[in-house]
PDB file of C-alpha atoms in Angstrom:
ATOM      1  CA  MET A   1     -21.279 -17.265 -11.652  1.00 53.00           C
ATOM      2  CA  PRO A   2     -21.417 -18.779 -15.166  1.00 58.00           C
ATOM      3  CA  ASN A   3     -23.269 -22.010 -15.854  1.00 63.00           C
ATOM      4  CA  ILE A   4     -20.629 -24.224 -17.475  1.00 58.00           C
ATOM      5  CA  LYS A   5     -21.443 -27.563 -19.097  1.00 63.00           C
ATOM      6  CA  ILE A   6     -18.618 -30.092 -19.003  1.00 58.00           C
ATOM      7  CA  GLU A   7     -19.231 -31.195 -22.591  1.00 61.00           C
ATOM      8  CA  ASP A   8     -18.792 -27.592 -23.779  1.00 65.00           C
ATOM      9  CA  LEU A   9     -15.254 -27.439 -22.386  1.00 57.00           C
ATOM     10  CA  GLU A  10     -14.104 -29.936 -25.022  1.00 61.00           C
ATOM     11  CA  LYS A  11     -15.424 -27.758 -27.854  1.00 64.00           C
ATOM     12  CA  THR A  12     -13.901 -24.413 -26.953  1.00 66.00           C
ATOM     13  CA  GLU A  13     -10.673 -22.828 -25.803  1.00 67.00           C
ATOM     14  CA  LYS A  14     -12.558 -20.097 -23.962  1.00 67.00           C
ATOM     15  CA  THR A  15     -11.285 -19.334 -20.469  1.00 68.00           C
ATOM     16  CA  TYR A  16     -13.824 -18.989 -17.679  1.00 64.00           C
ATOM     17  CA  SER A  17     -13.235 -16.935 -14.562  1.00 69.00           C
ATOM     18  CA  VAL A  18     -15.165 -17.314 -11.329  1.00 68.00           C
ATOM     19  CA  ARG A  19     -15.239 -14.585  -8.711  1.00 71.00           C
ATOM     20  CA  THR A  20     -14.536 -15.959  -5.260  1.00 73.00           C
ATOM     21  CA  GLU A  21     -13.833 -12.913  -3.121  1.00 74.00           C
ATOM     22  CA  ASN A  22     -17.319 -12.923  -1.571  1.00 82.00           C
ATOM     23  CA  ILE A  23     -17.467 -16.660  -0.880  1.00 87.00           C
ATOM     24  CA  LYS A  24     -17.393 -17.558   2.814  1.00 92.00           C
ATOM     25  CA  SER A  25     -16.724 -20.883   4.500  1.00 93.00           C
ATOM     26  CA  THR A  26     -20.355 -21.019   5.627  1.00 92.00           C
ATOM     27  CA  ASN A  27     -21.709 -20.569   2.088  1.00 95.00           C
ATOM     28  CA  LEU A  28     -23.447 -23.515   0.464  1.00 95.00           C
ATOM     29  CA  ALA A  29     -21.155 -25.817  -1.555  1.00 95.00           C
ATOM     30  CA  TYR A  30     -23.749 -28.363  -2.698  1.00 96.00           C
ATOM     31  CA  VAL A  31     -27.002 -30.105  -1.794  1.00 96.00           C
ATOM     32  CA  MET A  32     -26.941 -33.906  -1.448  1.00 95.00           C
ATOM     33  CA  TYR A  33     -30.250 -35.762  -1.302  1.00 93.00           C
ATOM     34  CA  THR A  34     -30.597 -38.655   1.097  1.00 87.00           C
ATOM     35  CA  SER A  35     -33.538 -40.585   2.498  1.00 76.00           C
ATOM     36  CA  GLY A  36     -31.646 -42.045   5.440  1.00 65.00           C
ATOM     37  CA  SER A  37     -33.763 -44.602   7.268  1.00 62.00           C
ATOM     38  CA  THR A  38     -37.034 -42.728   6.728  1.00 66.00           C
ATOM     39  CA  GLY A  39     -37.457 -43.311   2.990  1.00 71.00           C
ATOM     40  CA  SER A  40     -38.365 -39.639   2.572  1.00 81.00           C
ATOM     41  CA  PRO A  41     -35.833 -37.655   0.461  1.00 86.00           C
ATOM     42  CA  LYS A  42     -34.150 -34.718   2.182  1.00 92.00           C
ATOM     43  CA  GLY A  43     -31.778 -32.208   0.621  1.00 95.00           C
ATOM     44  CA  VAL A  44     -28.769 -31.905   2.940  1.00 95.00           C
ATOM     45  CA  MET A  45     -27.055 -28.504   2.649  1.00 96.00           C
ATOM     46  CA  ILE A  46     -23.264 -28.924   2.769  1.00 97.00           C
ATOM     47  CA  THR A  47     -21.010 -25.871   3.160  1.00 96.00           C
ATOM     48  CA  HIS A  48     -17.434 -25.195   2.046  1.00 96.00           C
ATOM     49  CA  LYS A  49     -16.367 -25.498   5.683  1.00 95.00           C
ATOM     50  CA  ASN A  50     -17.917 -28.959   5.876  1.00 96.00           C
ATOM     51  CA  VAL A  51     -15.931 -30.130   2.836  1.00 97.00           C
ATOM     52  CA  LEU A  52     -12.641 -28.674   4.109  1.00 97.00           C
ATOM     53  CA  ARG A  53     -13.049 -30.419   7.444  1.00 97.00           C
ATOM     54  CA  LEU A  54     -13.323 -33.747   5.581  1.00 98.00           C
ATOM     55  CA  VAL A  55     -10.200 -33.525   3.428  1.00 97.00           C
ATOM     56  CA  LYS A  56      -7.866 -30.848   4.862  1.00 96.00           C
ATOM     57  CA  ASN A  57      -5.667 -31.266   7.937  1.00 93.00           C
ATOM     58  CA  SER A  58      -7.471 -34.447   8.878  1.00 92.00           C
ATOM     59  CA  ASN A  59      -6.133 -37.362  10.870  1.00 95.00           C
ATOM     60  CA  TYR A  60      -7.581 -40.492   9.293  1.00 97.00           C
ATOM     61  CA  LEU A  61      -5.692 -40.499   5.987  1.00 96.00           C
ATOM     62  CA  ASN A  62      -2.457 -39.146   4.505  1.00 95.00           C
ATOM     63  CA  PHE A  63      -3.571 -37.017   1.558  1.00 96.00           C
ATOM     64  CA  ASN A  64      -0.006 -36.247   0.446  1.00 94.00           C
ATOM     65  CA  LYS A  65       0.610 -37.367  -3.176  1.00 94.00           C
ATOM     66  CA  ILE A  66      -2.747 -39.093  -3.226  1.00 96.00           C
ATOM     67  CA  ASN A  67      -4.150 -40.845  -6.311  1.00 97.00           C
ATOM     68  CA  ILE A  68      -7.822 -41.649  -5.772  1.00 98.00           C
ATOM     69  CA  LEU A  69     -10.029 -43.846  -7.926  1.00 98.00           C
ATOM     70  CA  GLN A  70     -13.585 -42.514  -7.953  1.00 96.00           C
ATOM     71  CA  ALA A  71     -15.597 -45.668  -7.473  1.00 94.00           C
ATOM     72  CA  GLY A  72     -18.748 -44.009  -6.144  1.00 87.00           C
ATOM     73  CA  SER A  73     -21.691 -42.297  -7.790  1.00 89.00           C
ATOM     74  CA  LEU A  74     -21.876 -38.489  -7.736  1.00 89.00           C
ATOM     75  CA  ALA A  75     -25.200 -38.955  -5.950  1.00 89.00           C
ATOM     76  CA  PHE A  76     -23.401 -40.712  -3.070  1.00 91.00           C
ATOM     77  CA  ASP A  77     -21.669 -38.522  -0.485  1.00 93.00           C
ATOM     78  CA  ALA A  78     -18.430 -40.534  -0.702  1.00 95.00           C
ATOM     79  CA  SER A  79     -17.846 -38.573  -3.921  1.00 96.00           C
ATOM     80  CA  THR A  80     -17.077 -35.554  -1.723  1.00 97.00           C
ATOM     81  CA  PHE A  81     -14.141 -37.455  -0.245  1.00 98.00           C
ATOM     82  CA  GLU A  82     -13.038 -38.752  -3.639  1.00 98.00           C
ATOM     83  CA  ILE A  83     -13.198 -35.506  -5.627  1.00 97.00           C
ATOM     84  CA  TRP A  84     -12.035 -32.956  -3.089  1.00 97.00           C
ATOM     85  CA  GLY A  85      -9.709 -35.314  -1.261  1.00 98.00           C
ATOM     86  CA  ALA A  86      -7.696 -35.460  -4.457  1.00 97.00           C
ATOM     87  CA  LEU A  87      -8.145 -31.985  -5.947  1.00 96.00           C
ATOM     88  CA  LEU A  88      -7.720 -29.929  -2.764  1.00 97.00           C
ATOM     89  CA  ASN A  89      -4.509 -31.733  -1.877  1.00 97.00           C
ATOM     90  CA  GLY A  90      -2.699 -31.571  -5.208  1.00 96.00           C
ATOM     91  CA  GLY A  91      -3.456 -35.210  -5.957  1.00 97.00           C
ATOM     92  CA  CYS A  92      -5.035 -36.949  -8.927  1.00 97.00           C
ATOM     93  CA  LEU A  93      -8.607 -38.139  -9.359  1.00 97.00           C
ATOM     94  CA  HIS A  94      -9.102 -41.058 -11.727  1.00 97.00           C
ATOM     95  CA  LEU A  95     -12.491 -41.959 -13.193  1.00 95.00           C
ATOM     96  CA  ILE A  96     -13.854 -45.363 -14.127  1.00 95.00           C
ATOM     97  CA  SER A  97     -17.093 -46.313 -15.855  1.00 92.00           C
ATOM     98  CA  LYS A  98     -19.828 -48.172 -14.005  1.00 90.00           C
ATOM     99  CA  GLU A  99     -19.442 -51.117 -16.371  1.00 93.00           C
ATOM    100  CA  ASP A 100     -15.695 -51.385 -15.773  1.00 96.00           C
ATOM    101  CA  LEU A 101     -16.167 -51.025 -12.016  1.00 94.00           C
ATOM    102  CA  LEU A 102     -18.090 -54.294 -11.971  1.00 92.00           C
ATOM    103  CA  ASN A 103     -15.282 -56.092 -13.828  1.00 96.00           C
ATOM    104  CA  VAL A 104     -12.515 -56.946 -11.391  1.00 97.00           C
ATOM    105  CA  LYS A 105      -9.926 -57.412 -14.158  1.00 97.00           C
ATOM    106  CA  LYS A 106     -10.572 -53.906 -15.512  1.00 97.00           C
ATOM    107  CA  VAL A 107     -10.557 -52.392 -12.026  1.00 97.00           C
ATOM    108  CA  LYS A 108      -7.214 -54.020 -11.306  1.00 98.00           C
ATOM    109  CA  LYS A 109      -5.799 -52.734 -14.595  1.00 97.00           C
ATOM    110  CA  VAL A 110      -6.905 -49.161 -13.826  1.00 97.00           C
ATOM    111  CA  ILE A 111      -5.484 -49.338 -10.292  1.00 98.00           C
ATOM    112  CA  ASN A 112      -2.082 -50.605 -11.391  1.00 97.00           C
ATOM    113  CA  LYS A 113      -1.765 -48.462 -14.535  1.00 97.00           C
ATOM    114  CA  ASN A 114      -2.571 -45.219 -12.700  1.00 97.00           C
ATOM    115  CA  LYS A 115      -0.773 -46.131  -9.459  1.00 97.00           C
ATOM    116  CA  ILE A 116      -3.941 -45.673  -7.415  1.00 98.00           C
ATOM    117  CA  ASN A 117      -3.006 -45.547  -3.731  1.00 97.00           C
ATOM    118  CA  ALA A 118      -6.401 -44.842  -2.159  1.00 98.00           C
ATOM    119  CA  LEU A 119     -10.040 -45.588  -2.838  1.00 96.00           C
ATOM    120  CA  PHE A 120     -13.401 -45.888  -1.142  1.00 98.00           C
ATOM    121  CA  LEU A 121     -15.661 -48.865  -1.751  1.00 97.00           C
ATOM    122  CA  THR A 122     -19.114 -49.600  -0.434  1.00 96.00           C
ATOM    123  CA  ALA A 123     -19.199 -52.679   1.767  1.00 97.00           C
ATOM    124  CA  SER A 124     -21.140 -54.714  -0.795  1.00 96.00           C
ATOM    125  CA  LEU A 125     -18.834 -53.844  -3.709  1.00 96.00           C
ATOM    126  CA  PHE A 126     -15.758 -54.492  -1.579  1.00 97.00           C
ATOM    127  CA  ASN A 127     -17.083 -57.936  -0.660  1.00 98.00           C
ATOM    128  CA  GLN A 128     -17.718 -58.801  -4.299  1.00 97.00           C
ATOM    129  CA  LEU A 129     -14.357 -57.590  -5.616  1.00 97.00           C
ATOM    130  CA  ILE A 130     -12.339 -59.277  -2.862  1.00 97.00           C
ATOM    131  CA  LEU A 131     -14.009 -62.617  -3.571  1.00 98.00           C
ATOM    132  CA  ASP A 132     -13.322 -62.191  -7.285  1.00 97.00           C
ATOM    133  CA  ASP A 133      -9.620 -61.344  -6.831  1.00 98.00           C
ATOM    134  CA  ILE A 134      -7.922 -61.175  -3.444  1.00 98.00           C
ATOM    135  CA  THR A 135      -4.853 -59.548  -5.076  1.00 98.00           C
ATOM    136  CA  LEU A 136      -6.865 -56.592  -6.399  1.00 98.00           C
ATOM    137  CA  LEU A 137      -5.562 -54.133  -3.791  1.00 98.00           C
ATOM    138  CA  ASP A 138      -1.966 -55.371  -3.563  1.00 98.00           C
ATOM    139  CA  ASN A 139      -0.565 -52.011  -4.742  1.00 97.00           C
ATOM    140  CA  VAL A 140      -3.047 -49.809  -2.846  1.00 98.00           C
ATOM    141  CA  GLU A 141      -1.990 -48.055   0.353  1.00 98.00           C
ATOM    142  CA  PHE A 142      -5.414 -47.094   1.772  1.00 98.00           C
ATOM    143  CA  ILE A 143      -8.818 -48.738   1.328  1.00 98.00           C
ATOM    144  CA  LEU A 144     -11.817 -47.100   2.986  1.00 98.00           C
ATOM    145  CA  ILE A 145     -15.003 -49.143   3.276  1.00 98.00           C
ATOM    146  CA  GLY A 146     -18.434 -47.955   4.366  1.00 96.00           C
ATOM    147  CA  GLY A 147     -22.047 -47.365   3.481  1.00 92.00           C
ATOM    148  CA  ASP A 148     -23.157 -50.396   5.497  1.00 93.00           C
ATOM    149  CA  LYS A 149     -21.962 -52.705   8.256  1.00 94.00           C
ATOM    150  CA  LEU A 150     -18.643 -54.259   7.298  1.00 96.00           C
ATOM    151  CA  SER A 151     -18.364 -58.002   6.859  1.00 97.00           C
ATOM    152  CA  GLU A 152     -15.753 -59.387   9.240  1.00 97.00           C
ATOM    153  CA  TYR A 153     -15.322 -62.374   6.943  1.00 97.00           C
ATOM    154  CA  HIS A 154     -14.462 -60.372   3.809  1.00 98.00           C
ATOM    155  CA  VAL A 155     -12.300 -57.841   5.655  1.00 98.00           C
ATOM    156  CA  GLY A 156     -10.532 -60.768   7.313  1.00 97.00           C
ATOM    157  CA  LEU A 157      -9.732 -62.283   3.927  1.00 98.00           C
ATOM    158  CA  LEU A 158      -7.982 -59.100   2.819  1.00 98.00           C
ATOM    159  CA  ARG A 159      -6.171 -58.620   6.110  1.00 97.00           C
ATOM    160  CA  LYS A 160      -4.884 -62.196   6.055  1.00 97.00           C
ATOM    161  CA  HIS A 161      -3.633 -61.779   2.475  1.00 98.00           C
ATOM    162  CA  ASN A 162      -2.251 -58.247   2.788  1.00 97.00           C
ATOM    163  CA  LYS A 163      -0.624 -57.127   6.031  1.00 96.00           C
ATOM    164  CA  LYS A 164       0.588 -53.751   4.688  1.00 97.00           C
ATOM    165  CA  ILE A 165      -2.585 -52.085   3.394  1.00 98.00           C
ATOM    166  CA  LYS A 166      -4.423 -49.723   5.744  1.00 98.00           C
ATOM    167  CA  ILE A 167      -8.065 -50.823   5.956  1.00 98.00           C
ATOM    168  CA  ILE A 168     -10.360 -48.106   7.294  1.00 98.00           C
ATOM    169  CA  ASN A 169     -13.996 -48.376   8.325  1.00 97.00           C
ATOM    170  CA  GLY A 170     -15.583 -45.025   7.412  1.00 97.00           C
ATOM    171  CA  TYR A 171     -18.854 -44.233   9.189  1.00 95.00           C
ATOM    172  CA  GLY A 172     -21.157 -41.243   9.061  1.00 93.00           C
ATOM    173  CA  PRO A 173     -24.485 -39.886   7.829  1.00 91.00           C
ATOM    174  CA  THR A 174     -24.717 -37.471   4.898  1.00 92.00           C
ATOM    175  CA  GLU A 175     -25.621 -34.779   7.439  1.00 92.00           C
ATOM    176  CA  GLY A 176     -22.135 -35.142   8.919  1.00 93.00           C
ATOM    177  CA  THR A 177     -20.371 -34.776   5.524  1.00 95.00           C
ATOM    178  CA  THR A 178     -19.375 -38.307   4.536  1.00 96.00           C
ATOM    179  CA  PHE A 179     -17.201 -39.485   7.466  1.00 96.00           C
ATOM    180  CA  THR A 180     -17.909 -38.770  11.115  1.00 94.00           C
ATOM    181  CA  THR A 181     -15.805 -41.526  12.632  1.00 95.00           C
ATOM    182  CA  THR A 182     -13.173 -43.876  11.244  1.00 97.00           C
ATOM    183  CA  TYR A 183     -11.487 -47.007  12.515  1.00 97.00           C
ATOM    184  CA  GLU A 184      -8.239 -48.437  11.174  1.00 97.00           C
ATOM    185  CA  ILE A 185      -8.619 -52.208  11.149  1.00 97.00           C
ATOM    186  CA  GLU A 186      -5.376 -53.868  12.172  1.00 95.00           C
ATOM    187  CA  ASN A 187      -6.920 -57.049  13.531  1.00 93.00           C
ATOM    188  CA  VAL A 188     -10.346 -58.381  12.579  1.00 94.00           C
ATOM    189  CA  ASN A 189     -12.545 -59.215  15.569  1.00 85.00           C
ATOM    190  CA  ASP A 190     -16.150 -60.373  15.827  1.00 85.00           C
ATOM    191  CA  ASN A 191     -17.526 -56.838  15.529  1.00 89.00           C
ATOM    192  CA  ILE A 192     -15.646 -54.093  13.678  1.00 94.00           C
ATOM    193  CA  PRO A 193     -16.092 -50.743  15.518  1.00 93.00           C
ATOM    194  CA  ILE A 194     -16.975 -47.469  13.832  1.00 94.00           C
ATOM    195  CA  GLY A 195     -14.005 -45.914  15.612  1.00 94.00           C
ATOM    196  CA  LYS A 196     -13.381 -42.398  16.834  1.00 95.00           C
ATOM    197  CA  PRO A 197     -14.340 -38.982  15.400  1.00 95.00           C
ATOM    198  CA  ILE A 198     -12.055 -37.522  12.767  1.00 97.00           C
ATOM    199  CA  ALA A 199     -10.374 -34.152  13.283  1.00 96.00           C
ATOM    200  CA  ASN A 200     -12.616 -31.181  14.131  1.00 94.00           C
ATOM    201  CA  THR A 201     -15.488 -33.518  14.956  1.00 93.00           C
ATOM    202  CA  GLN A 202     -17.068 -34.508  18.260  1.00 90.00           C
ATOM    203  CA  VAL A 203     -19.521 -37.308  18.985  1.00 89.00           C
ATOM    204  CA  TYR A 204     -21.644 -37.909  22.074  1.00 87.00           C
ATOM    205  CA  ILE A 205     -23.830 -40.826  23.148  1.00 86.00           C
ATOM    206  CA  MET A 206     -26.811 -39.112  24.741  1.00 83.00           C
ATOM    207  CA  ARG A 207     -30.249 -39.819  26.144  1.00 83.00           C
ATOM    208  CA  ASN A 208     -32.347 -36.697  25.989  1.00 78.00           C
ATOM    209  CA  ASP A 209     -29.926 -33.981  27.179  1.00 77.00           C
ATOM    210  CA  THR A 210     -27.741 -36.244  29.296  1.00 83.00           C
ATOM    211  CA  LEU A 211     -24.502 -38.004  28.396  1.00 86.00           C
ATOM    212  CA  CYS A 212     -24.760 -41.772  28.705  1.00 86.00           C
ATOM    213  CA  SER A 213     -22.470 -43.729  30.976  1.00 89.00           C
ATOM    214  CA  ILE A 214     -20.574 -46.812  29.794  1.00 86.00           C
ATOM    215  CA  GLY A 215     -22.904 -49.557  28.603  1.00 85.00           C
ATOM    216  CA  MET A 216     -25.980 -47.333  28.467  1.00 87.00           C
ATOM    217  CA  PRO A 217     -27.782 -47.174  25.084  1.00 86.00           C
ATOM    218  CA  GLY A 218     -28.538 -43.762  23.628  1.00 84.00           C
ATOM    219  CA  GLU A 219     -28.469 -41.633  20.492  1.00 84.00           C
ATOM    220  CA  LEU A 220     -25.300 -40.832  18.570  1.00 86.00           C
ATOM    221  CA  CYS A 221     -25.014 -37.044  18.403  1.00 88.00           C
ATOM    222  CA  ILE A 222     -22.510 -35.408  16.078  1.00 90.00           C
ATOM    223  CA  ALA A 223     -20.942 -31.989  16.487  1.00 89.00           C
ATOM    224  CA  GLY A 224     -18.193 -30.000  14.810  1.00 90.00           C
ATOM    225  CA  ASP A 225     -17.206 -28.519  11.481  1.00 92.00           C
ATOM    226  CA  GLY A 226     -18.694 -31.377   9.458  1.00 94.00           C
ATOM    227  CA  VAL A 227     -22.313 -30.891  10.532  1.00 92.00           C
ATOM    228  CA  ALA A 228     -24.435 -29.682   7.614  1.00 93.00           C
ATOM    229  CA  LYS A 229     -26.331 -26.407   7.483  1.00 92.00           C
ATOM    230  CA  GLY A 230     -29.685 -28.179   7.574  1.00 92.00           C
ATOM    231  CA  TYR A 231     -32.281 -29.497   5.144  1.00 94.00           C
ATOM    232  CA  LEU A 232     -33.176 -27.520   2.030  1.00 96.00           C
ATOM    233  CA  ASN A 233     -36.630 -25.907   2.262  1.00 96.00           C
ATOM    234  CA  GLN A 234     -37.499 -27.909   5.393  1.00 94.00           C
ATOM    235  CA  PRO A 235     -37.096 -25.464   8.291  1.00 94.00           C
ATOM    236  CA  GLU A 236     -39.227 -27.441  10.731  1.00 93.00           C
ATOM    237  CA  LEU A 237     -37.318 -30.662  10.167  1.00 89.00           C
ATOM    238  CA  THR A 238     -34.023 -28.772  10.395  1.00 90.00           C
ATOM    239  CA  LYS A 239     -35.095 -27.231  13.698  1.00 87.00           C
ATOM    240  CA  ARG A 240     -36.035 -30.637  15.077  1.00 86.00           C
ATOM    241  CA  VAL A 241     -32.915 -32.533  13.962  1.00 87.00           C
ATOM    242  CA  PHE A 242     -30.176 -29.886  14.180  1.00 88.00           C
ATOM    243  CA  VAL A 243     -30.188 -28.687  17.761  1.00 84.00           C
ATOM    244  CA  LYS A 244     -27.791 -26.652  19.864  1.00 81.00           C
ATOM    245  CA  ASN A 245     -24.943 -28.537  21.433  1.00 81.00           C
ATOM    246  CA  PRO A 246     -24.989 -28.112  25.242  1.00 78.00           C
ATOM    247  CA  TYR A 247     -21.237 -28.840  25.296  1.00 79.00           C
ATOM    248  CA  GLY A 248     -20.225 -26.683  22.314  1.00 72.00           C
ATOM    249  CA  GLU A 249     -18.377 -23.399  22.107  1.00 60.00           C
ATOM    250  CA  GLY A 250     -17.625 -20.955  19.305  1.00 42.00           C
ATOM    251  CA  THR A 251     -19.709 -20.239  16.223  1.00 36.00           C
ATOM    252  CA  TYR A 252     -23.249 -21.433  15.680  1.00 38.00           C
ATOM    253  CA  ILE A 253     -22.270 -24.249  13.324  1.00 38.00           C
ATOM    254  CA  ASP A 254     -20.044 -25.607  16.112  1.00 39.00           C
ATOM    255  CA  GLN A 255     -22.989 -25.519  18.475  1.00 47.00           C
ATOM    256  CA  VAL A 256     -25.059 -27.987  16.520  1.00 56.00           C
ATOM    257  CA  ILE A 257     -25.512 -31.694  17.066  1.00 60.00           C
ATOM    258  CA  LEU A 258     -27.251 -34.107  14.759  1.00 61.00           C
ATOM    259  CA  LEU A 259     -29.502 -36.673  16.361  1.00 56.00           C
ATOM    260  CA  GLY A 260     -28.663 -40.096  15.009  1.00 54.00           C
ATOM    261  CA  GLY A 261     -29.574 -43.732  15.620  1.00 58.00           C
ATOM    262  CA  LYS A 262     -29.266 -45.644  18.893  1.00 56.00           C
ATOM    263  CA  MET A 263     -25.709 -46.390  20.011  1.00 52.00           C
ATOM    264  CA  THR A 264     -24.012 -47.660  23.156  1.00 50.00           C
ATOM    265  CA  VAL A 265     -20.906 -46.370  24.908  1.00 49.00           C
ATOM    266  CA  ILE A 266     -18.362 -49.212  25.147  1.00 41.00           C
TER     267      ILE A 266
END
């Protein structure tokens, strides 16, 4: 496969061809580095199947005729949703500079000029932009927010101002390929849930190898087509974190759960 630099594409009319007949869904698509809560960088190996599960035939967003504004860094796994959510569904991906992204007037201009109908914002950036201009998202159909716990106050401001926009809390570790669960926020309560698993994803609240009953704290375990292949060049850590799913069926990647933080069944 040729190594193509983006800047070279502007200088030549040469056509590049990439052979794809030997590429399988379980082949590596990219490696995304994350430290999680440990502070120690880990290279998460994401496959083509993982990406497809996120943006094709899913149930949390209508990708038909989608125009996405890429507001996240390429080093942040939300870029997987932004880039492939648009390009694999015949939509448009619009770019914005980091400087302009911090200027609410310029963001609003880009959104309205390009008829942006969907975007993802980190919780902190969302809070800042909404305080700067509550009308910023008036022409947007879907806003996904994540990366941290959502502020009920800031989400409430938008919901009170705009009753039509679909506000979605997107939750998930990098190891689960961007979003594991989502929750459409129709009414803002004291604690915004992380919601239910998206299509082709399963989550369990477990303690050791046992499912927790209602109200019992445990670990959030993630299964399904979004679970990564493991950690690059860290076989021992992969073996410890990615374990076989006692409730899974099918291929090996479907029989993997990712041990997460402590959660409670409600």
